[in-house]
Tab-separated table of C-alpha atoms in Angstrom:
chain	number	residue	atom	x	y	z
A	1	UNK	CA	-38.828	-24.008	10.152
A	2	UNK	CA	-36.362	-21.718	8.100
A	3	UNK	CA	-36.257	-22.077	4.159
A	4	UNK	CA	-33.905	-24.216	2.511
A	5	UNK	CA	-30.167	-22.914	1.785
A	6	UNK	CA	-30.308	-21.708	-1.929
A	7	UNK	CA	-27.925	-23.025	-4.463
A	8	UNK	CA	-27.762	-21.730	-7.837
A	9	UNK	CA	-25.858	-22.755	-11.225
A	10	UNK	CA	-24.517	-21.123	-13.952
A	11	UNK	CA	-24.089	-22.277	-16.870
A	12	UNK	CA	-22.388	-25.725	-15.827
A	13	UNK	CA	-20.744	-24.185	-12.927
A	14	UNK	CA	-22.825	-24.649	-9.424
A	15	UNK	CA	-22.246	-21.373	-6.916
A	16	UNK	CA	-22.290	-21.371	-3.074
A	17	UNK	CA	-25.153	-21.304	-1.479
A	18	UNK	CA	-26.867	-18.156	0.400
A	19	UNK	CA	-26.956	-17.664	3.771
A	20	UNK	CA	-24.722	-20.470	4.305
A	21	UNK	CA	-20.982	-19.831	5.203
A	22	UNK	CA	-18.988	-18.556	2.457
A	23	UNK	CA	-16.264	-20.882	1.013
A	24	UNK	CA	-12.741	-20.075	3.401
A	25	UNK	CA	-9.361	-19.461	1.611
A	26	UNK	CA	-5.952	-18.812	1.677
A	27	UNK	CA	-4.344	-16.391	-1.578
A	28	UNK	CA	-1.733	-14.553	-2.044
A	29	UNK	CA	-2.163	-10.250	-2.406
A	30	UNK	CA	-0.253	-8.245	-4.991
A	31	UNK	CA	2.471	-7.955	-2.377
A	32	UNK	CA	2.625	-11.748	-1.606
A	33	UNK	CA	1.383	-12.059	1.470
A	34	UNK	CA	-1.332	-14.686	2.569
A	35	UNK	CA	-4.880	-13.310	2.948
A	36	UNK	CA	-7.764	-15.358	3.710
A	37	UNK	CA	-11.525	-14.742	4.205
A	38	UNK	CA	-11.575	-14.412	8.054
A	39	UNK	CA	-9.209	-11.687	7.770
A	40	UNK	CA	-12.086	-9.393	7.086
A	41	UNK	CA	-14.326	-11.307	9.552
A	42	UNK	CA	-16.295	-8.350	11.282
A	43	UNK	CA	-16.797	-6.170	8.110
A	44	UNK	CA	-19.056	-7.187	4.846
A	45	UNK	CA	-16.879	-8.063	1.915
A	46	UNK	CA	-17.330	-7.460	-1.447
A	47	UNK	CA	-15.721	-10.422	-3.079
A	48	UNK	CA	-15.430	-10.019	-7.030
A	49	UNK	CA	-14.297	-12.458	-9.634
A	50	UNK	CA	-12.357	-10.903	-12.958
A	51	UNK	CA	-10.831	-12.743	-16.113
A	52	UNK	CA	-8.049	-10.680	-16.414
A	53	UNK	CA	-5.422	-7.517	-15.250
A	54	UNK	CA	-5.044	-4.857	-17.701
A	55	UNK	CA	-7.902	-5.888	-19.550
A	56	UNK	CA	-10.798	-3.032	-20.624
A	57	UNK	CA	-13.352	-4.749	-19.075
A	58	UNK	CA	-11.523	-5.454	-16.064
A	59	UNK	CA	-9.679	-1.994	-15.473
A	60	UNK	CA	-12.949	-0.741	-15.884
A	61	UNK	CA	-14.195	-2.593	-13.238
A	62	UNK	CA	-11.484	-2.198	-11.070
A	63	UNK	CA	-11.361	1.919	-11.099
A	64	UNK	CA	-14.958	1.828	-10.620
A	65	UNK	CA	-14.794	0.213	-7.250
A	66	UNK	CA	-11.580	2.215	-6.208
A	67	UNK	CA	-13.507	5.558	-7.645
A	68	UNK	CA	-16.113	4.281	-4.733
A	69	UNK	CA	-14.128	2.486	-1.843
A	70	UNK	CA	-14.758	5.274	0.806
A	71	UNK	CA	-18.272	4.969	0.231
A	72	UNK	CA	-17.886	0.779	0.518
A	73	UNK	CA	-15.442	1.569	3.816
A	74	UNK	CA	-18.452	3.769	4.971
A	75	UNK	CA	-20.905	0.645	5.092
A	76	UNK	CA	-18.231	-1.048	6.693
A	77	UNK	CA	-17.380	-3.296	3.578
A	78	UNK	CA	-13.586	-4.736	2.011
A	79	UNK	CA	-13.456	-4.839	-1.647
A	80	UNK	CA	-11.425	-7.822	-2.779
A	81	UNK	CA	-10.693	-8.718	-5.978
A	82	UNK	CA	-9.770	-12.010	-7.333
A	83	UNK	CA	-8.420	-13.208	-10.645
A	84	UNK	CA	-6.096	-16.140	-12.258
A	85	UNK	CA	-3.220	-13.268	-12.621
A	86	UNK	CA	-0.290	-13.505	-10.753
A	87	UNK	CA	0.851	-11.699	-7.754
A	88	UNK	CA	3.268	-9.691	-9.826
A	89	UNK	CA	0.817	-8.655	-12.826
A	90	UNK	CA	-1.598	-7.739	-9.596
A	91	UNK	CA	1.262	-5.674	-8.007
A	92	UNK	CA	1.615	-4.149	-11.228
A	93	UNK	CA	-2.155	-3.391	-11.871
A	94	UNK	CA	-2.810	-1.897	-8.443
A	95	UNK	CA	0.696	0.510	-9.011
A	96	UNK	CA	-0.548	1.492	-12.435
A	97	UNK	CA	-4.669	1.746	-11.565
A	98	UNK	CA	-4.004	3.305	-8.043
A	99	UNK	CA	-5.824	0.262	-6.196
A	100	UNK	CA	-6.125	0.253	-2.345
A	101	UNK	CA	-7.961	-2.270	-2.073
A	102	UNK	CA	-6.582	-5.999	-2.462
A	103	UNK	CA	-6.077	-8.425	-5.466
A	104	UNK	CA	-5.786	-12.250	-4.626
A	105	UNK	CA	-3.725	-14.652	-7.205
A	106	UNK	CA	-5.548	-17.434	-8.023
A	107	UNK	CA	-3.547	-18.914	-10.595
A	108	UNK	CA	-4.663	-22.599	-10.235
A	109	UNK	CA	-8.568	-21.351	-10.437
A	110	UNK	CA	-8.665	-23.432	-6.957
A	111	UNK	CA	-10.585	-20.455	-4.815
A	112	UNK	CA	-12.513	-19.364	-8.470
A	113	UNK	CA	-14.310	-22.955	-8.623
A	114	UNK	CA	-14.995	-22.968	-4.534
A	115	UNK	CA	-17.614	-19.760	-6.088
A	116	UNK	CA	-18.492	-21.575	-9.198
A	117	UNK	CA	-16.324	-18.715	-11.172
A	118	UNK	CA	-14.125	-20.317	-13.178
A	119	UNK	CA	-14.448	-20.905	-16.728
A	120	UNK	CA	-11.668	-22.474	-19.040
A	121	UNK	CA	-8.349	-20.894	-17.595
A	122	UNK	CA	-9.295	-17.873	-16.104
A	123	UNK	CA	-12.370	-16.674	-13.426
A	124	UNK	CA	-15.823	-15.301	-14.826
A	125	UNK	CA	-17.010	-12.096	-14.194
A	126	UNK	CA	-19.349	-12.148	-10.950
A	127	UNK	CA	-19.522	-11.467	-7.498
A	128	UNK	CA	-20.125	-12.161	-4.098
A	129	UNK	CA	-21.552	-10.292	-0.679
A	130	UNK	CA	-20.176	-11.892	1.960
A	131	UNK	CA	-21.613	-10.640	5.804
A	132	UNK	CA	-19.293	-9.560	8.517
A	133	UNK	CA	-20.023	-13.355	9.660
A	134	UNK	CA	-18.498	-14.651	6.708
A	135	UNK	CA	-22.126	-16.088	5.752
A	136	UNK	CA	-23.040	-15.313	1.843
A	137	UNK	CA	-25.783	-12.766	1.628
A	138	UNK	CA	-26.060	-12.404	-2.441
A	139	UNK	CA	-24.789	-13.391	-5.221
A	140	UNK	CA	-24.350	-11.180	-8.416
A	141	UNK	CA	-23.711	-13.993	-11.445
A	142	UNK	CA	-23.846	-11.228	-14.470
A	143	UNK	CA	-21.825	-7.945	-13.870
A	144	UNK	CA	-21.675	-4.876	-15.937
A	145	UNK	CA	-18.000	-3.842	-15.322
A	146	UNK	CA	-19.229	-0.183	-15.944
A	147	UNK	CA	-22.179	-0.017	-13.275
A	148	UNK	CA	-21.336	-2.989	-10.855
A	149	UNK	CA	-20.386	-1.242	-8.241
A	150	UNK	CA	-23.591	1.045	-8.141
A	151	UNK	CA	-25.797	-2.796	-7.775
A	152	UNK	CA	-23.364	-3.910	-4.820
A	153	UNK	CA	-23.545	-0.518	-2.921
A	154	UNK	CA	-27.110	-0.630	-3.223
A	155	UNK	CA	-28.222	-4.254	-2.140
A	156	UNK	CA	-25.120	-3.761	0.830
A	157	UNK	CA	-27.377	-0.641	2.005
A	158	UNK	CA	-30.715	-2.690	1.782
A	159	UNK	CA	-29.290	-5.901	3.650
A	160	UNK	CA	-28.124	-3.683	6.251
A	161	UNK	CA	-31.079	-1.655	6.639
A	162	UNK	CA	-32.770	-5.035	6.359
C-alpha cells in the first residue's frame, strides 16, 4: 500500500498536496498570451509565488533565478514566476531585470489560492516543484529571496538522482 498524499497548511492557508497532480491553470505572460501548466508538461517546473514587481525582495529573487536559468534549463526545469501584478508591470519587470523566463498575472489571486499562496491582496512568498508529469514533488513554504534558488537547484538534483 503507498503512503497517504501529504497536505500541508500554512498559516490558515492549506497547500496542494505532494505527489498528487499539481493544480492546472490558465494566466496570462508579460506579453499577454495564455500559458498554462501543461505547457511545460515534459520538463520539471519551478513554480514560484512573489508579492510584488519591482519590489527588493522580489527583484532579488527574480535576478537570482535568471543569474541561474541555464543551470535550471540544464536539469531540464522552466522557471515560472507568478504574482498579483499585471501583465504590463510584468512586461515591464522582465524589460528592466532582463528576465527570460516567464511571469504569469494573477491579478484576482485565483491560481495563488489553488497553491495556498495568497495572503490579503497579493501572493506569499513560496514555491513549488512540479515533475515533468505535472505531479507536485516539493513544496518550499518559507523562501529566502537571496538563496532560494540554491534550495530548488539542489532538491531538483536529488529528486532526479532519486
Amino acid at each position: 500500500m503507498g503512503s497517504a498524499p501529504v497536505q500541508a497548511q500554512w498559516g490558515t492557508t492549506l497547500l496542494p498536496a505532494i505527489d498528487q497532480p499539481a493544480p492546472e491553470f490558465v494566466l496570462e505572460d508579460s506579453q499577454g498570451h495564455p500559458r498554462q501548466l501543461q505547457d511545460f508538461r515534459g520538463q520539471w517546473v519551478v513554480l514560484y509565488f512573489y508579492p510584488r514587481d519591482f519590489t527588493s525582495g522580489c527583484t532579488l529573487e527574480a535576478r537570482r533565478f535568471q543569474q541561474h536559468l541555464d543551470q535550471f534549463h540544464a536539469l531540464q526545469a522552466e522557471v515560472v514566476g507568478i504574482s498579483a501584478d499585471s501583465v504590463t508591470s510584468h512586461r515591464k519587470f522582465c524589460e528592466v531585470e532582463g528576465l527570460r523566463f516567464p511571469l504569469l498575472a494573477d491579478p484576482a489571486g485565483t491560481v495563488s489560492r489553488q497553491y495556498g499562496s495568497w495572503m490579503g491582496e497579493m501572493a506569499l512568498r513560496n514555491s513549488f516543484l512540479i515533475d515533468p508529469e505535472g505531479v507536485l514533488r516539493e513544496i518550499f513554504p518559507i523562501v529566502s529571496p537571496s538563496q532560494h534558488y540554491a534550495e530548488v537547484l539542489t532538491t531538483l538534483e536529488d529528486l532526479q538522482q532519486a
